PDB file of C-alpha atoms in Angstrom:
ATOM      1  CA  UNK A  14     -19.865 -20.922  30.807  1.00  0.00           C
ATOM      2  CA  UNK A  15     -22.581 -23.663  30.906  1.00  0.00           C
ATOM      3  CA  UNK A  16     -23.857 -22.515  27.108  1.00  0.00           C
ATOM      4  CA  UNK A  17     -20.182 -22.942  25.820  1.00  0.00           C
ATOM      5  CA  UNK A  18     -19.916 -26.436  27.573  1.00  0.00           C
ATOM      6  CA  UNK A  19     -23.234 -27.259  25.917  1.00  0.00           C
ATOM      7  CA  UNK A  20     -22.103 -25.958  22.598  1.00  0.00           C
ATOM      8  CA  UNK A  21     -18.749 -27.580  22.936  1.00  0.00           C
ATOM      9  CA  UNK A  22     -20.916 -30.941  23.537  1.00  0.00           C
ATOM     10  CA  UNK A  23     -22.633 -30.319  21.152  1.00  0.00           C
ATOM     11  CA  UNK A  24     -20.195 -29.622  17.858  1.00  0.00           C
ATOM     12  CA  UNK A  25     -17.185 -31.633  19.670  1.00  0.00           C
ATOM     13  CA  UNK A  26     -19.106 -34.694  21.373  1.00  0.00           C
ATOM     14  CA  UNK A  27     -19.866 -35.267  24.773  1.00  0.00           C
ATOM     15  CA  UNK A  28     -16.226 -33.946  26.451  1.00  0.00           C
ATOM     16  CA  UNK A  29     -17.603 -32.635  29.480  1.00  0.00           C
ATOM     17  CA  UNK A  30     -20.327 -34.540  31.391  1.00  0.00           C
ATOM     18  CA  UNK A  31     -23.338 -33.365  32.441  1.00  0.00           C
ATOM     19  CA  UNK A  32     -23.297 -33.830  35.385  1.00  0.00           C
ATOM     20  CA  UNK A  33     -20.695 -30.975  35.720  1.00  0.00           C
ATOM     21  CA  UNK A  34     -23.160 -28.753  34.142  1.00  0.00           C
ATOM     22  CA  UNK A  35     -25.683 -30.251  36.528  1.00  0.00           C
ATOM     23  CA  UNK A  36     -24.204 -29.937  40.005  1.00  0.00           C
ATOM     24  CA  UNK A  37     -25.027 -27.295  42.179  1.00  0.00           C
ATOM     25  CA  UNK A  38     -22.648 -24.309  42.758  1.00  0.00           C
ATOM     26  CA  UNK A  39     -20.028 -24.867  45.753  1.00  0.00           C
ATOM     27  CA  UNK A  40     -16.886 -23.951  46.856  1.00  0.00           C
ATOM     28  CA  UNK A  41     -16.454 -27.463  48.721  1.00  0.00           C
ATOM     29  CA  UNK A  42     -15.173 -26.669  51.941  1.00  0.00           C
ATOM     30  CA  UNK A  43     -16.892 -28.893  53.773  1.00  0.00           C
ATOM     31  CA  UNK A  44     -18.961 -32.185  52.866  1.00  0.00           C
ATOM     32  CA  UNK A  45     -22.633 -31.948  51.116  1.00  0.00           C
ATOM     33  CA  UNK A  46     -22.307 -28.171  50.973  1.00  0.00           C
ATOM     34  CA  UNK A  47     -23.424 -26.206  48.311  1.00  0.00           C
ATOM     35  CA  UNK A  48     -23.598 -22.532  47.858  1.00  0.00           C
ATOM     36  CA  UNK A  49     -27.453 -21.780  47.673  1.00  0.00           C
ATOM     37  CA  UNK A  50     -27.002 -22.927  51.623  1.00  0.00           C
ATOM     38  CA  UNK A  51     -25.749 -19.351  52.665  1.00  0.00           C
ATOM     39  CA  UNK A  52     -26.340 -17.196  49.583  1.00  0.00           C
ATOM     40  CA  UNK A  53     -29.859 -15.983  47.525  1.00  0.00           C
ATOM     41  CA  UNK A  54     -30.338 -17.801  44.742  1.00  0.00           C
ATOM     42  CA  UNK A  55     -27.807 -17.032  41.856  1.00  0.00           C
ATOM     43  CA  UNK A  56     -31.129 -14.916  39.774  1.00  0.00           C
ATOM     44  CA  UNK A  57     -31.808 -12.796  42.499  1.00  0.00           C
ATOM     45  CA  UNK A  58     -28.164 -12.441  42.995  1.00  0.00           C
ATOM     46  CA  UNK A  59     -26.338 -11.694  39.835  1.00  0.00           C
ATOM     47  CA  UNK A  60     -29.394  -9.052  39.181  1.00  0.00           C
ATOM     48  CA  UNK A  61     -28.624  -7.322  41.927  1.00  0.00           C
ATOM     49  CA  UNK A  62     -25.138  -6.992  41.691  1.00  0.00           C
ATOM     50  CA  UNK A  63     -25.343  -6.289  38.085  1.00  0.00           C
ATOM     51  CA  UNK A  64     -27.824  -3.314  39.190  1.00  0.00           C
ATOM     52  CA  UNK A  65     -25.097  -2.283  42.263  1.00  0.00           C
ATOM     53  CA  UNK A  66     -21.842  -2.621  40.144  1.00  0.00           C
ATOM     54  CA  UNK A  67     -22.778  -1.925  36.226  1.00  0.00           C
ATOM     55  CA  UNK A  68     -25.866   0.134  37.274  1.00  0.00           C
ATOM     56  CA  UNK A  69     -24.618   1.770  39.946  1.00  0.00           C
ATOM     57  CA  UNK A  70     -28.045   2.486  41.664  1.00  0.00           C
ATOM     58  CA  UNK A  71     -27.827   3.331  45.463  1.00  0.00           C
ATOM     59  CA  UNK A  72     -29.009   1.033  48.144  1.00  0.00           C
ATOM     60  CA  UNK A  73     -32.580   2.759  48.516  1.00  0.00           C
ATOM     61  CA  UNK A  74     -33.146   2.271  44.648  1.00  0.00           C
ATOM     62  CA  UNK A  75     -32.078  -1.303  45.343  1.00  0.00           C
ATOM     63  CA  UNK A  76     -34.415  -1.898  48.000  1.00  0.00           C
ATOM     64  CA  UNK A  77     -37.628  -0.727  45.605  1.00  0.00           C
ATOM     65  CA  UNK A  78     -36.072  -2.619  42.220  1.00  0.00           C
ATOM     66  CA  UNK A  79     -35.893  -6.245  44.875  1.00  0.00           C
ATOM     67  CA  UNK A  80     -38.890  -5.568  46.984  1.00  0.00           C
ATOM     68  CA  UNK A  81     -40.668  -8.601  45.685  1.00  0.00           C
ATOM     69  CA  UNK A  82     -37.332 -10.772  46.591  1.00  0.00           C
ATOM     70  CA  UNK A  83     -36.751  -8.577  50.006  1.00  0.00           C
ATOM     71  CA  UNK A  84     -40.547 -10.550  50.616  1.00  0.00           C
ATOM     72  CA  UNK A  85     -38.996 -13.730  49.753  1.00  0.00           C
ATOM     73  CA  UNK A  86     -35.614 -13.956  50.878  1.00  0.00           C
ATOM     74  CA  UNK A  87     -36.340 -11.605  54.044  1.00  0.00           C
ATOM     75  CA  UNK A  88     -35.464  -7.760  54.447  1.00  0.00           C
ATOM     76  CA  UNK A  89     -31.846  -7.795  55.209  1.00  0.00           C
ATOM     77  CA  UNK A  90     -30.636 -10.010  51.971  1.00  0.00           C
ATOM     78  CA  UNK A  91     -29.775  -6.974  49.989  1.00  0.00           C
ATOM     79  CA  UNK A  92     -27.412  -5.355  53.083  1.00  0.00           C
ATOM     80  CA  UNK A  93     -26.254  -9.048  53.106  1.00  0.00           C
ATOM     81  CA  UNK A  94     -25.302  -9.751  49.985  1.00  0.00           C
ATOM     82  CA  UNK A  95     -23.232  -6.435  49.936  1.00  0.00           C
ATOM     83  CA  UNK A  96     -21.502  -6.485  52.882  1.00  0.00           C
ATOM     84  CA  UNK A  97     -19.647 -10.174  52.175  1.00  0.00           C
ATOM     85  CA  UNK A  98     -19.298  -8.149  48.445  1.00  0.00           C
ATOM     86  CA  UNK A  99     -17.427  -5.992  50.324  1.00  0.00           C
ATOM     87  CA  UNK A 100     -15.946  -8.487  52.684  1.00  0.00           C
ATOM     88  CA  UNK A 101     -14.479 -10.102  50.056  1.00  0.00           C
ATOM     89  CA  UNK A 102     -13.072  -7.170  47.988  1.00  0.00           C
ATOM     90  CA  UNK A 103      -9.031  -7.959  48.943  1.00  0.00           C
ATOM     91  CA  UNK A 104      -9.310 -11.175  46.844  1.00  0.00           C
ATOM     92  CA  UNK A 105      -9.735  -8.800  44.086  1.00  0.00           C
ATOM     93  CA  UNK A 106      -6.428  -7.635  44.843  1.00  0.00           C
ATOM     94  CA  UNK A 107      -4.947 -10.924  44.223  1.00  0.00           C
ATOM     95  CA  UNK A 108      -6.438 -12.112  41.347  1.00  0.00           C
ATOM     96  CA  UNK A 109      -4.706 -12.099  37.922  1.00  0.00           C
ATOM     97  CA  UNK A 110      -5.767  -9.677  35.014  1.00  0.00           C
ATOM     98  CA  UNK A 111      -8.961 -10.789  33.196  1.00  0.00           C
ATOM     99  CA  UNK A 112     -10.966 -10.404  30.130  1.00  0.00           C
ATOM    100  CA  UNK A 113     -13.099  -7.358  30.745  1.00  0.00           C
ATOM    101  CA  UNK A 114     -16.667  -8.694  29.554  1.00  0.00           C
ATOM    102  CA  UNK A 115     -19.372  -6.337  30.961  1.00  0.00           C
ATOM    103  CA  UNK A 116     -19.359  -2.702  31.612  1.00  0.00           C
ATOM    104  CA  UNK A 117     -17.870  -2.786  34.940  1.00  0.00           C
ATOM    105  CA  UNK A 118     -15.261  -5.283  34.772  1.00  0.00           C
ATOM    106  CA  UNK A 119     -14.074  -6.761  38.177  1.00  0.00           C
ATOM    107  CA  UNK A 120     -10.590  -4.748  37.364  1.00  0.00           C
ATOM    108  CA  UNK A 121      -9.912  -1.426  36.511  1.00  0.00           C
ATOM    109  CA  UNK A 122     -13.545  -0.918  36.379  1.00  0.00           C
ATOM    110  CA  UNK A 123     -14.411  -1.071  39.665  1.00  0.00           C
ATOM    111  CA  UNK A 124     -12.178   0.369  42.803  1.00  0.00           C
ATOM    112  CA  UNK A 125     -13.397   0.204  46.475  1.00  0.00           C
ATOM    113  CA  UNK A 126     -11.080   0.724  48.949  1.00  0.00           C
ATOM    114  CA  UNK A 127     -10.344  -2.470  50.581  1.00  0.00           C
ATOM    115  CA  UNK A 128     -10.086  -0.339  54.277  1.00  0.00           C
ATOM    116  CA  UNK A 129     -13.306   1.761  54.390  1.00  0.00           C
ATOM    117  CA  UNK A 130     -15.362   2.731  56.571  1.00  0.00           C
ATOM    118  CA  UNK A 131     -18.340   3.595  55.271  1.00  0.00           C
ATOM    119  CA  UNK A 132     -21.274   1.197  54.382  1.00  0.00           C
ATOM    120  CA  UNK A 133     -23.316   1.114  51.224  1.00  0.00           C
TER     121      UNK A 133
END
């Protein structure tokens, strides 16, 4: 998204500031917050749930592929960062369609149960 707003920018003129490009993530629930507050950064993140949704590698092959960010971010960020995956899953259920734009599309491409109980 940010590399078509700089392109747009770019061939159309400066029609969306910067500093929209420049702000940190956040859903702005509350004043001054931003999301890097409560989540991994978003490198460490989207690579691992590329690796767990497109790659499909278990959790044990995730723990070896992020050791060096497990000694960063502390041993329990991977378990994190899938159980609010997981947590969150009904708002799949209400979203609209989308364009499917990776391998494993959040759509048809992907089905958890919403009411599981097993962990991953």
């Amino acid at each position: 998204v940010y590399e078509l707003a700089r392109y747009l920018n770019r061939a159309l003129g400066p029609v969306i500031p910067e500093s929209t490009m420049t702000k940190a993530p956040s859903a702005e629930l509350r004043p001054d917050q931003k999301d890097q507050d409560t989540l991994p950064p978003y490198e460490h993140l989207d690579a691992l749930l590329e690796s767990y949704l497109e790659d499909q590698l278990s959790l044990a092959e995730l723990r070896d592929k992020f050791q060096t960010v497990s000694a960063q971010l502390g041993a329990h960020w991977i378990d994190e960062a899938l159980s609010r995956l997981e947590r969150s899953e009904f708002k799949r259920k209400q979203a609209p369609p989308v364009l499917k734009i990776s391998t494993k599309a959040f759509g048809i491409g992907r089905k958890i149960p919403v009411a599981k109980h097993w962990q991953a």
